[in-house]
Coordinates of N, CA, C and O in Angstrom, one line a residue:
M1 N 97.5 157.7 120.0 CA 97.3 157.4 118.6 C 98.5 157.9 117.8 O 99.0 159.0 118.1
I2 N 98.9 157.1 116.8 CA 100.0 157.5 116.0 C 99.6 158.4 114.9 O 98.6 158.2 114.2
P3 N 100.3 159.5 114.7 CA 99.9 160.5 113.7 C 100.1 159.8 112.3 O 100.8 158.8 112.1
L4 N 99.5 160.4 111.3 CA 99.5 159.9 109.9 C 100.9 159.7 109.4 O 101.2 158.7 108.8
K5 N 101.8 160.7 109.7 CA 103.1 160.6 109.2 C 103.8 159.4 109.9 O 104.6 158.7 109.2
G6 N 103.5 159.2 111.1 CA 104.2 158.0 111.8 C 103.7 156.7 111.2 O 104.5 155.8 111.1
K7 N 102.4 156.6 110.8 CA 101.9 155.4 110.2 C 102.6 155.2 108.9 O 102.9 154.0 108.6
R8 N 102.7 156.2 108.1 CA 103.4 156.1 106.8 C 104.8 155.6 107.0 O 105.3 154.8 106.3
A9 N 105.5 156.1 108.0 CA 106.9 155.7 108.3 C 106.9 154.2 108.6 O 107.8 153.4 108.2
I10 N 106.0 153.7 109.4 CA 105.9 152.3 109.8 C 105.6 151.5 108.6 O 106.2 150.4 108.4
W11 N 104.7 151.9 107.8 CA 104.3 151.2 106.6 C 105.5 151.1 105.6 O 105.8 150.0 105.1
K12 N 106.2 152.2 105.5 CA 107.4 152.2 104.6 C 108.5 151.3 105.1 O 109.1 150.5 104.4
K13 N 108.6 151.3 106.4 CA 109.6 150.4 107.1 C 109.2 148.9 106.8 O 110.0 148.1 106.5
N14 N 107.9 148.6 107.0 CA 107.5 147.2 106.8 C 107.6 146.8 105.3 O 108.0 145.7 105.0
I15 N 107.3 147.7 104.4 CA 107.4 147.4 103.0 C 108.9 147.2 102.6 O 109.2 146.3 101.9
R16 N 109.8 148.0 103.2 CA 111.2 147.8 102.9 C 111.7 146.5 103.4 O 112.5 145.8 102.7
Q17 N 111.2 146.1 104.6 CA 111.6 144.8 105.1 C 111.1 143.6 104.2 O 111.8 142.7 103.9
E18 N 109.9 143.8 103.8 CA 109.3 142.7 102.9 C 110.0 142.7 101.5 O 110.3 141.6 101.0
L19 N 110.4 143.9 101.0 CA 111.2 143.9 99.8 C 112.5 143.3 99.9 O 113.0 142.5 99.0
K20 N 113.2 143.5 101.0 CA 114.5 142.9 101.3 C 114.3 141.4 101.4 O 115.2 140.6 100.8
T21 N 113.3 140.9 102.0 CA 113.0 139.5 102.1 C 112.8 138.9 100.7 O 113.3 137.9 100.4
F22 N 112.0 139.6 100.0 CA 111.7 139.2 98.6 C 112.9 139.1 97.7 O 113.1 138.2 97.0
E23 N 113.7 140.2 97.8 CA 115.0 140.2 97.0 C 115.9 139.1 97.4 O 116.6 138.5 96.6
R24 N 115.9 138.8 98.7 CA 116.8 137.8 99.2 C 116.4 136.4 98.6 O 117.2 135.7 98.2
F25 N 115.1 136.2 98.6 CA 114.6 134.9 98.0 C 114.5 134.9 96.5 O 114.4 133.8 95.9
S26 N 114.3 136.1 95.9 CA 114.1 136.1 94.5 C 115.4 136.1 93.7 O 115.4 135.8 92.5
G27 N 116.5 136.4 94.3 CA 117.8 136.5 93.6 C 118.4 135.2 93.4 O 117.8 134.1 93.1
Q28 N 119.7 135.2 93.7 CA 120.5 134.0 93.5 C 120.1 132.9 94.5 O 120.2 131.7 94.1
E29 N 119.7 133.2 95.7 CA 119.4 132.2 96.6 C 118.2 131.4 96.2 O 118.1 130.2 96.4
M30 N 117.2 132.1 95.5 CA 116.0 131.4 95.0 C 116.4 130.4 93.9 O 115.9 129.3 93.8
E31 N 117.4 130.8 93.0 CA 117.8 129.9 92.0 C 118.5 128.7 92.6 O 118.3 127.6 92.2
E32 N 119.3 128.9 93.7 CA 120.0 127.8 94.3 C 118.9 126.9 95.0 O 119.1 125.7 94.9
N33 N 117.9 127.5 95.6 CA 116.8 126.7 96.2 C 116.1 125.8 95.1 O 115.8 124.7 95.3
K34 N 115.9 126.5 93.9 CA 115.3 125.7 92.9 C 116.1 124.5 92.4 O 115.7 123.4 92.2
E35 N 117.4 124.8 92.3 CA 118.4 123.7 91.9 C 118.4 122.6 93.0 O 118.4 121.5 92.6
K36 N 118.5 123.0 94.2 CA 118.5 122.1 95.3 C 117.2 121.3 95.3 O 117.2 120.1 95.4
T37 N 116.1 121.9 95.1 CA 114.8 121.3 95.1 C 114.7 120.3 93.9 O 114.3 119.2 94.0
L38 N 115.2 120.8 92.7 CA 115.1 120.0 91.6 C 116.1 118.8 91.7 O 115.7 117.6 91.4
E39 N 117.2 119.0 92.3 CA 118.1 117.9 92.6 C 117.5 116.9 93.6 O 117.6 115.7 93.4
N40 N 116.9 117.4 94.6 CA 116.2 116.5 95.6 C 115.1 115.7 94.9 O 115.0 114.5 95.2
I41 N 114.3 116.4 94.1 CA 113.3 115.6 93.4 C 113.8 114.6 92.5 O 113.4 113.4 92.4
L42 N 114.9 114.9 91.7 CA 115.5 113.9 90.9 C 116.1 112.7 91.7 O 116.0 111.6 91.3
E43 N 116.8 113.1 92.8 CA 117.3 112.0 93.6 C 116.2 111.1 94.2 O 116.3 109.9 94.2
E44 N 115.1 111.7 94.7 CA 114.0 110.9 95.2 C 113.4 110.1 94.1 O 113.0 108.9 94.3
A45 N 113.2 110.7 92.9 CA 112.6 109.9 91.8 C 113.5 108.7 91.4 O 113.1 107.6 91.2
K46 N 114.9 108.9 91.4 CA 115.8 107.9 91.1 C 115.7 106.8 92.2 O 115.7 105.6 91.9
S47 N 115.7 107.2 93.4 CA 115.6 106.3 94.5 C 114.3 105.5 94.4 O 114.3 104.3 94.6
Y48 N 113.2 106.2 94.1 CA 111.9 105.5 94.0 C 111.9 104.5 92.8 O 111.5 103.4 93.0
F49 N 112.5 104.9 91.7 CA 112.6 104.0 90.6 C 113.5 102.7 90.9 O 113.1 101.6 90.6
D50 N 114.6 103.0 91.6 CA 115.4 101.8 92.0 C 114.7 100.9 93.0 O 114.8 99.7 92.9
L51 N 113.9 101.5 93.9 CA 113.2 100.6 94.9 C 112.1 99.9 94.1 O 111.9 98.7 94.4
R52 N 111.4 100.5 93.2 CA 110.4 99.8 92.4 C 111.0 98.7 91.6 O 110.4 97.6 91.5
L53 N 112.1 98.9 91.0 CA 112.8 97.9 90.2 C 113.2 96.7 91.1 O 113.0 95.6 90.7
E54 N 113.7 97.0 92.3 CA 114.1 96.0 93.2 C 112.9 95.2 93.7 O 112.9 94.0 93.8
H55 N 111.8 95.9 94.0 CA 110.6 95.2 94.4 C 110.0 94.3 93.3 O 109.6 93.2 93.5
T56 N 110.1 94.8 92.1 CA 109.6 94.0 90.9 C 110.5 92.8 90.8 O 110.0 91.7 90.5
R57 N 111.8 92.9 90.9 CA 112.7 91.8 90.7 C 112.5 90.8 91.8 O 112.4 89.6 91.6
L58 N 112.3 91.2 93.1 CA 112.1 90.3 94.2 C 110.7 89.6 94.1 O 110.6 88.4 94.4
S59 N 109.8 90.4 93.6 CA 108.4 89.8 93.4 C 108.5 88.7 92.3 O 107.8 87.6 92.5
A60 N 109.2 88.9 91.3 CA 109.3 87.9 90.2 C 110.0 86.7 90.7 O 109.7 85.6 90.4
I61 N 111.1 86.9 91.5 CA 111.8 85.8 92.1 C 110.9 85.0 93.0 O 110.9 83.7 92.9
E62 N 110.1 85.7 93.8 CA 109.2 85.0 94.7 C 108.2 84.2 93.9 O 107.9 83.0 94.3
K63 N 107.6 84.8 92.9 CA 106.6 84.0 92.1 C 107.2 82.9 91.4 O 106.6 81.8 91.3
G64 N 108.4 83.0 90.9 CA 109.1 81.9 90.2 C 109.4 80.8 91.2 O 109.2 79.6 90.9
A65 N 109.8 81.1 92.4 CA 110.1 80.1 93.4 C 108.8 79.4 93.8 O 108.8 78.2 94.0
R66 N 107.8 80.2 94.0 CA 106.5 79.5 94.3 C 106.0 78.6 93.2 O 105.5 77.5 93.5
L67 N 106.2 79.0 92.0 CA 105.8 78.2 90.8 C 106.6 76.9 90.8 O 106.0 75.8 90.6
F68 N 107.9 77.0 91.0 CA 108.8 75.9 91.0 C 108.5 74.9 92.1 O 108.4 73.7 91.9
A69 N 108.2 75.5 93.3 CA 107.9 74.6 94.5 C 106.6 73.9 94.2 O 106.4 72.7 94.5
A70 N 105.6 74.6 93.7 CA 104.3 74.0 93.4 C 104.4 72.9 92.3 O 103.8 71.9 92.4
L71 N 105.2 73.2 91.3 CA 105.5 72.2 90.3 C 106.1 70.9 90.8 O 105.6 69.8 90.5
I72 N 107.1 71.1 91.7 CA 107.8 69.9 92.2 C 106.9 69.1 93.1 O 106.8 67.9 93.1
T73 N 106.2 69.8 94.0 CA 105.3 69.1 95.0 C 104.1 68.5 94.2 O 103.8 67.3 94.6
N74 N 103.5 69.1 93.3 CA 102.4 68.5 92.5 C 102.9 67.4 91.7 O 102.2 66.3 91.6
A75 N 104.1 67.5 91.1 CA 104.6 66.3 90.3 C 104.9 65.1 91.3 O 104.6 64.0 90.9
T76 N 105.4 65.4 92.5 CA 105.6 64.3 93.4 C 104.3 63.6 93.8 O 104.2 62.4 93.9
V77 N 103.3 64.4 94.1 CA 102.0 63.9 94.4 C 101.4 63.1 93.3 O 100.8 62.0 93.5
V78 N 101.5 63.6 92.1 CA 101.0 62.8 90.9 C 101.7 61.5 90.7 O 101.1 60.5 90.5
V79 N 103.0 61.5 90.9 CA 103.8 60.2 90.8 C 103.4 59.3 91.8 O 103.1 58.1 91.6
C80 N 103.2 59.7 93.1 CA 102.8 58.8 94.2 C 101.4 58.3 93.9 O 101.1 57.1 94.1
F81 N 100.4 59.1 93.5 CA 99.1 58.6 93.2 C 99.1 57.6 92.0 O 98.4 56.6 92.1
T82 N 99.9 57.9 91.0 CA 100.0 57.0 89.9 C 100.5 55.6 90.3 O 100.0 54.6 89.9
L83 N 101.6 55.7 91.1 CA 102.1 54.4 91.6 C 101.1 53.6 92.5 O 101.0 52.4 92.3
A84 N 100.4 54.3 93.4 CA 99.4 53.7 94.2 C 98.3 53.1 93.4 O 97.8 52.0 93.6
F85 N 97.9 53.9 92.4 CA 96.8 53.4 91.5 C 97.2 52.2 90.7 O 96.5 51.2 90.5
L86 N 98.5 52.3 90.2 CA 99.0 51.1 89.4 C 99.1 49.9 90.3 O 98.6 48.8 89.9
F87 N 99.6 50.0 91.5 CA 99.7 48.8 92.3 C 98.4 48.3 92.8 O 98.2 47.1 92.9
A88 N 97.5 49.2 93.1 CA 96.1 48.8 93.5 C 95.4 48.1 92.3 O 94.7 47.1 92.5
S89 N 95.6 48.6 91.1 CA 95.0 47.9 89.9 C 95.6 46.5 89.8 O 94.9 45.5 89.5
F90 N 96.9 46.4 89.9 CA 97.6 45.1 89.8 C 97.1 44.2 90.9 O 96.9 43.0 90.6
T91 N 97.0 44.7 92.1 CA 96.5 43.8 93.2 C 95.1 43.4 93.0 O 94.7 42.2 93.2
L92 N 94.2 44.3 92.5 CA 92.8 43.9 92.1 C 92.8 42.9 91.0 O 92.0 41.9 91.1
A93 N 93.6 43.0 90.0 CA 93.7 42.0 89.0 C 94.1 40.7 89.5 O 93.5 39.6 89.1
L94 N 95.1 40.6 90.3 CA 95.6 39.4 90.9 C 94.5 38.7 91.8 O 94.3 37.5 91.8
F95 N 93.8 39.6 92.6 CA 92.7 39.0 93.4 C 91.6 38.5 92.6 O 91.1 37.4 92.9
L96 N 91.2 39.2 91.5 CA 90.1 38.7 90.7 C 90.6 37.4 89.9 O 89.8 36.6 89.6
S97 N 91.9 37.3 89.6 CA 92.4 36.1 89.0 C 92.3 34.9 89.9 O 91.9 33.8 89.4
D98 N 92.5 35.1 91.2 CA 92.3 34.0 92.1 C 90.8 33.6 92.2 O 90.5 32.4 92.3
V99 N 90.0 34.7 92.3 CA 88.5 34.4 92.5 C 88.0 33.7 91.2 O 87.2 32.8 91.3
L100 N 88.4 34.2 90.0 CA 87.9 33.6 88.8 C 88.6 32.4 88.3 O 88.2 31.7 87.4
G101 N 89.8 32.2 88.9 CA 90.6 31.0 88.5 C 91.4 31.2 87.3 O 91.9 30.2 86.8
S102 N 91.6 32.3 86.8 CA 92.3 32.5 85.5 C 92.9 34.0 85.5 O 92.2 34.9 85.8
Y103 N 94.2 34.0 85.2 CA 94.9 35.4 85.1 C 94.2 36.2 84.0 O 94.0 37.4 84.2
P104 N 94.0 35.7 82.8 CA 93.4 36.5 81.7 C 92.1 37.1 82.1 O 91.7 38.2 81.8
K105 N 91.2 36.3 82.8 CA 89.9 36.8 83.2 C 90.1 37.9 84.3 O 89.3 38.9 84.2
G106 N 90.9 37.8 85.2 CA 91.1 38.8 86.3 C 91.6 40.1 85.7 O 91.1 41.2 86.0
F107 N 92.6 40.0 84.8 CA 93.1 41.3 84.2 C 92.1 41.8 83.2 O 92.0 43.0 83.0
G108 N 91.4 41.0 82.6 CA 90.3 41.4 81.6 C 89.2 42.2 82.3 O 88.7 43.2 81.8
V109 N 88.8 41.7 83.5 CA 87.8 42.4 84.3 C 88.3 43.8 84.7 O 87.5 44.8 84.6
V110 N 89.5 43.9 85.1 CA 90.1 45.2 85.5 C 90.1 46.1 84.3 O 89.8 47.3 84.4
A111 N 90.5 45.6 83.2 CA 90.6 46.4 81.9 C 89.2 46.8 81.6 O 89.0 48.0 81.1
F112 N 88.2 46.0 81.7 CA 86.8 46.3 81.4 C 86.3 47.4 82.4 O 85.6 48.4 82.0
I113 N 86.7 47.4 83.7 CA 86.3 48.4 84.6 C 86.9 49.7 84.2 O 86.2 50.8 84.2
Y114 N 88.1 49.8 83.8 CA 88.7 51.0 83.3 C 88.1 51.5 82.1 O 88.0 52.7 81.9
L115 N 87.8 50.6 81.2 CA 87.1 51.0 79.9 C 85.7 51.7 80.2 O 85.4 52.7 79.7
A116 N 85.0 51.1 81.2 CA 83.7 51.6 81.5 C 83.8 53.0 82.2 O 83.1 53.9 81.9
L117 N 84.8 53.1 83.1 CA 85.1 54.4 83.7 C 85.5 55.5 82.7 O 85.0 56.6 82.8
S118 N 86.3 55.1 81.7 CA 86.7 56.0 80.7 C 85.5 56.5 79.9 O 85.3 57.7 79.5
F119 N 84.6 55.6 79.6 CA 83.4 55.9 78.8 C 82.5 56.9 79.6 O 81.9 57.9 79.1
I120 N 82.3 56.6 80.9 CA 81.5 57.5 81.8 C 82.1 58.9 81.9 O 81.4 59.9 81.8
V121 N 83.4 59.0 82.0 CA 84.1 60.3 82.1 C 83.9 61.0 80.8 O 83.6 62.2 80.8
F122 N 84.0 60.3 79.7 CA 83.9 60.9 78.4 C 82.5 61.5 78.2 O 82.3 62.6 77.7
I123 N 81.5 60.8 78.6 CA 80.1 61.3 78.5 C 79.8 62.5 79.5 O 79.2 63.4 79.1
A124 N 80.3 62.4 80.7 CA 80.0 63.4 81.7 C 80.9 64.6 81.7 O 80.7 65.5 82.5
K125 N 81.9 64.6 80.9 CA 82.9 65.6 81.0 C 82.4 67.0 80.7 O 82.7 68.0 81.4
N126 N 81.5 67.1 79.7 CA 81.0 68.5 79.3 C 80.0 69.0 80.3 O 79.9 70.2 80.6
K127 N 79.2 68.1 80.9 CA 78.1 68.5 81.8 C 78.6 68.8 83.2 O 78.2 69.8 83.8
Y128 N 79.4 67.9 83.7 CA 79.7 68.0 85.1 C 81.2 68.2 85.4 O 81.6 69.1 86.2
L129 N 82.1 67.4 84.8 CA 83.5 67.5 85.2 C 84.2 68.8 84.9 O 84.9 69.3 85.8
E130 N 83.9 69.4 83.7 CA 84.6 70.6 83.4 C 84.2 71.7 84.3 O 85.0 72.5 84.8
K131 N 82.9 71.8 84.6 CA 82.4 72.9 85.5 C 83.0 72.7 86.9 O 83.4 73.7 87.5
V132 N 83.0 71.5 87.4 CA 83.6 71.3 88.7 C 85.1 71.6 88.8 O 85.5 72.3 89.7
L133 N 85.8 71.2 87.8 CA 87.2 71.5 87.7 C 87.5 73.0 87.6 O 88.4 73.5 88.3
I134 N 86.8 73.6 86.7 CA 87.0 75.1 86.6 C 86.7 75.8 87.9 O 87.4 76.7 88.3
N135 N 85.5 75.5 88.5 CA 85.2 76.1 89.8 C 86.3 75.8 90.9 O 86.6 76.7 91.7
T136 N 86.8 74.6 90.9 CA 87.8 74.2 91.9 C 89.1 75.0 91.7 O 89.7 75.6 92.6
F137 N 89.5 75.2 90.4 CA 90.7 75.9 90.1 C 90.5 77.4 90.5 O 91.4 78.1 91.0
I138 N 89.3 78.0 90.1 CA 89.1 79.4 90.4 C 89.1 79.6 92.0 O 89.7 80.5 92.5
K139 N 88.4 78.7 92.7 CA 88.4 78.9 94.2 C 89.8 78.7 94.7 O 90.2 79.5 95.6
T140 N 90.6 77.8 94.2 CA 92.0 77.7 94.7 C 92.8 78.9 94.4 O 93.6 79.4 95.2
Y141 N 92.6 79.5 93.2 CA 93.4 80.7 92.8 C 93.0 81.8 93.7 O 93.9 82.5 94.2
F142 N 91.7 82.1 93.9 CA 91.3 83.2 94.7 C 91.7 83.0 96.2 O 91.9 83.9 96.9
A143 N 91.7 81.7 96.7 CA 92.1 81.5 98.0 C 93.6 81.8 98.2 O 94.0 82.4 99.2
K144 N 94.4 81.5 97.2 CA 95.8 81.9 97.2 C 96.0 83.4 97.2 O 96.8 84.0 97.9
V145 N 95.2 84.1 96.4 CA 95.3 85.5 96.3 C 94.9 86.2 97.6 O 95.5 87.1 98.1
A146 N 93.8 85.6 98.2 CA 93.4 86.1 99.5 C 94.4 85.9 100.6 O 94.7 86.8 101.4
D147 N 95.1 84.7 100.6 CA 96.2 84.5 101.5 C 97.3 85.4 101.3 O 97.9 85.9 102.3
K148 N 97.6 85.7 100.1 CA 98.7 86.7 99.8 C 98.4 88.1 100.3 O 99.2 88.7 100.9
E149 N 97.1 88.5 100.1 CA 96.7 89.8 100.6 C 96.7 89.8 102.1 O 97.0 90.9 102.7
D150 N 96.4 88.7 102.8 CA 96.4 88.7 104.2 C 97.8 88.8 104.8 O 98.1 89.4 105.8
E151 N 98.8 88.2 104.0 CA 100.2 88.3 104.4 C 100.7 89.8 104.3 O 101.4 90.3 105.1
I152 N 100.2 90.5 103.2 CA 100.6 91.9 103.0 C 99.9 92.8 104.0 O 100.5 93.7 104.6
N153 N 98.6 92.6 104.2 CA 97.8 93.5 105.0 C 97.2 92.7 106.2 O 96.1 92.3 106.1
P154 N 98.0 92.5 107.3 CA 97.4 91.7 108.4 C 96.3 92.4 109.1 O 96.1 93.5 109.2

């Protein structure tokens, strides 16, 4: 067993070592560590900000490119459908002209068909068409969002 004087000597020795360690870190070295830590934090914050800025820029470019591509492809599809519809209408009018024996009667029947369709669409737009179109656009939007999330989180 260590006598009481020996225990005090060991405690004093341990306390002196702890004080030396504390002085070493509390003095100039601690200030340098603070500066280094602060510099590291500032560098990491700057790097993070730069990366976020680059990510935002690339994300905006990607969204712009997608919008432009969708605009071009949709415009092409609309033009093709319009031309097909126009030629089909013209063909129907010529066919009806042969059947009825008169060009004005054939084109008049086609005009009357389009007038009747326009009237039906006008009456049904509030009840049926708007709801169907809105639901279709919403489903399309959320399908694209889900696809985008699947690309990010496979």
